[in-house]
Each structure stands twice: as structure tokens, then as C-alpha cells.
Amino acid sequence: QVQLVESGGGLVQAGGSLRLSCAASGRIFSIYTMGWYRQAPGKQREAVAVSVTGGNTHYSEPVEGRFTLSKHNANNTVYLQMNSLKPEDTAVYYCHAAISETSWGVGFDYWGQGTQVTVSS
């Protein structure tokens, strides 16, 4: 059983910063991708920053240059440093990972419970 546990959301004024953390635990053989999505009220969930293991990190256009995803591979943790926050960044942020539990299995999608980020104007 794989679990993703997030932390770090909260309320911040526009222009401020927050740092989100997500730790994957459980039966993990390979992590193919790990990153962050967000869902604002009345909107669809959208990708924010996704890191491909052994590859690049991709950012959505609205956050490019303001958000930075970093990884600590040894403990299967990713961080999202969010700077210059705007009210439109307000959303529930979800950690996502594509993980294989065995050497022969395919990857499955796993989601964290979500953490609220609210940016006041």
C-alpha cells in the first residue's frame, strides 16, 4: 500500500511564499513521476509541476518562474516552493505520483489528501 502525505498549506498574503511537502511511503519499487496538481473551486484539477524521474520537471505556464519543485530521492519526498503568490493560486493542492510496487508491475496513480492554499489580496 502506497501513501502520499502532504503538508505545508495555509493562508498567505499576495506576494508571499509557502512551501508544500509530500512524502511517499509504503511498498515502492519505482517512482516514474511525482509532482503537484491543484483544483480551484468550480474548476478542473490541473497540473502545476511534475517531475519525471531521470528527466525534466515541467511547470504549467501560470506558475513558471514562481514555483520550484525539488526532490529528495532518498526519502521519496518532493517539495513545492511557491513564491510571489497570487490570489489566483488559491486552490487545494494535491500531490501525485506514478508508482510501481513491483519490478514487473505497471505504474499506478496515487494521490495525496490535498492541502488548502489560500492567497489573500
Short mmCIF file of C-alpha atoms in Angstrom, two decimals:
data_model
loop_
_atom_site.label_atom_id
_atom_site.label_comp_id
_atom_site.label_asym_id
_atom_site.label_seq_id
_atom_site.Cartn_x
_atom_site.Cartn_y
_atom_site.Cartn_z
CA GLN A 1 0.00 0.00 0.00
CA VAL A 2 1.41 3.34 -1.06
CA GLN A 3 0.56 6.56 0.73
CA LEU A 4 1.28 10.17 -0.10
CA VAL A 5 1.25 12.53 2.87
CA GLU A 6 1.23 16.26 2.26
CA SER A 7 1.89 19.22 4.50
CA GLY A 8 2.54 22.91 4.29
CA GLY A 9 -0.60 24.62 3.06
CA GLY A 10 -2.12 27.67 4.67
CA LEU A 11 -3.13 31.29 4.32
CA VAL A 12 -0.73 33.87 2.95
CA GLN A 13 -0.97 37.38 1.57
CA ALA A 14 -0.37 38.09 -2.10
CA GLY A 15 3.34 38.26 -2.81
CA GLY A 16 4.15 35.85 -0.02
CA SER A 17 5.60 32.35 -0.08
CA LEU A 18 4.64 28.86 1.01
CA ARG A 19 6.38 25.52 0.83
CA LEU A 20 4.50 22.27 0.36
CA SER A 21 5.92 18.85 1.14
CA CYS A 22 4.83 15.40 0.02
CA ALA A 23 6.30 12.14 1.23
CA ALA A 24 5.60 8.80 -0.43
CA SER A 25 5.74 5.70 1.72
CA GLY A 26 4.85 2.04 1.56
CA ARG A 27 5.68 -0.59 -0.98
CA ILE A 28 7.59 1.37 -3.63
CA PHE A 29 9.76 -0.19 -6.31
CA SER A 30 9.90 2.64 -8.83
CA ILE A 31 8.62 6.18 -8.95
CA TYR A 32 8.03 7.27 -12.51
CA THR A 33 6.69 10.75 -11.91
CA MET A 34 5.97 12.84 -8.84
CA GLY A 35 4.50 16.28 -8.65
CA TRP A 36 1.70 18.64 -7.79
CA TYR A 37 -1.76 19.38 -9.12
CA ARG A 38 -4.31 21.91 -7.92
CA GLN A 39 -8.04 22.39 -8.05
CA ALA A 40 -9.73 25.70 -7.53
CA PRO A 41 -13.46 25.95 -6.71
CA GLY A 42 -15.54 25.32 -9.81
CA LYS A 43 -12.53 24.39 -11.91
CA GLN A 44 -10.94 21.18 -13.09
CA ARG A 45 -7.85 19.80 -11.48
CA GLU A 46 -4.74 20.99 -13.30
CA ALA A 47 -1.08 20.09 -13.28
CA VAL A 48 1.21 22.58 -11.57
CA ALA A 49 4.64 20.95 -11.56
CA VAL A 50 5.59 17.41 -12.45
CA SER A 51 9.00 15.79 -12.20
CA VAL A 52 9.83 12.83 -14.42
CA THR A 53 12.35 10.50 -12.80
CA GLY A 54 15.56 10.74 -14.77
CA GLY A 55 14.07 13.53 -16.83
CA ASN A 56 12.90 17.09 -16.59
CA THR A 57 10.50 18.93 -14.37
CA HIS A 58 7.60 20.52 -16.16
CA TYR A 59 5.75 23.59 -14.93
CA SER A 60 2.43 25.00 -16.01
CA GLU A 61 2.57 28.42 -17.61
CA PRO A 62 0.80 30.27 -14.75
CA VAL A 63 3.45 29.19 -12.22
CA GLU A 64 6.58 29.12 -14.37
CA GLY A 65 9.28 31.22 -12.75
CA ARG A 66 7.45 31.49 -9.41
CA PHE A 67 7.17 27.86 -8.25
CA THR A 68 10.04 25.41 -7.89
CA LEU A 69 9.73 21.67 -7.42
CA SER A 70 12.60 19.91 -5.70
CA LYS A 71 13.11 16.29 -4.71
CA HIS A 72 14.80 14.30 -2.01
CA ASN A 73 15.08 10.95 -3.74
CA ALA A 74 16.42 9.05 -0.75
CA ASN A 75 13.18 9.50 1.18
CA ASN A 76 10.77 9.79 -1.76
CA THR A 77 9.82 13.36 -0.94
CA VAL A 78 9.01 16.28 -3.17
CA TYR A 79 8.69 19.91 -2.23
CA LEU A 80 6.95 22.78 -3.95
CA GLN A 81 8.38 26.19 -3.14
CA MET A 82 5.79 28.78 -4.10
CA ASN A 83 6.94 32.39 -4.31
CA SER A 84 5.22 35.58 -5.41
CA LEU A 85 1.86 34.01 -4.70
CA LYS A 86 -1.23 35.48 -6.30
CA PRO A 87 -4.90 35.22 -5.32
CA GLU A 88 -5.47 33.07 -8.41
CA ASP A 89 -3.12 30.47 -6.91
CA THR A 90 -5.78 29.76 -4.29
CA ALA A 91 -6.74 26.10 -4.58
CA VAL A 92 -6.46 22.70 -2.98
CA TYR A 93 -3.06 21.34 -3.91
CA TYR A 94 -2.70 17.60 -4.43
CA CYS A 95 0.45 15.56 -4.54
CA HIS A 96 0.50 12.91 -7.26
CA ALA A 97 2.87 10.08 -8.02
CA ALA A 98 3.01 7.30 -10.60
CA ILE A 99 4.50 4.37 -8.74
CA SER A 100 5.19 0.71 -9.40
CA GLU A 101 5.14 -1.55 -6.37
CA THR A 102 7.00 -4.39 -8.07
CA SER A 103 9.75 -4.87 -10.63
CA TRP A 104 7.29 -6.37 -13.11
CA GLY A 105 4.24 -4.23 -12.48
CA VAL A 106 2.98 -1.18 -14.25
CA GLY A 107 2.75 2.18 -12.55
CA PHE A 108 -0.40 3.26 -10.78
CA ASP A 109 -1.59 6.71 -9.89
CA TYR A 110 -1.56 7.75 -6.25
CA TRP A 111 -2.91 10.96 -4.76
CA GLY A 112 -2.42 12.76 -1.52
CA GLN A 113 -5.32 14.01 0.57
CA GLY A 114 -4.90 17.60 -0.58
CA THR A 115 -3.81 20.73 1.25
CA GLN A 116 -5.53 24.10 1.05
CA VAL A 117 -3.56 27.11 -0.14
CA THR A 118 -5.33 30.44 0.21
CA VAL A 119 -3.79 33.67 -1.05
CA SER A 120 -5.46 36.87 0.08
CA SER A 121 -5.31 40.09 -1.90
#
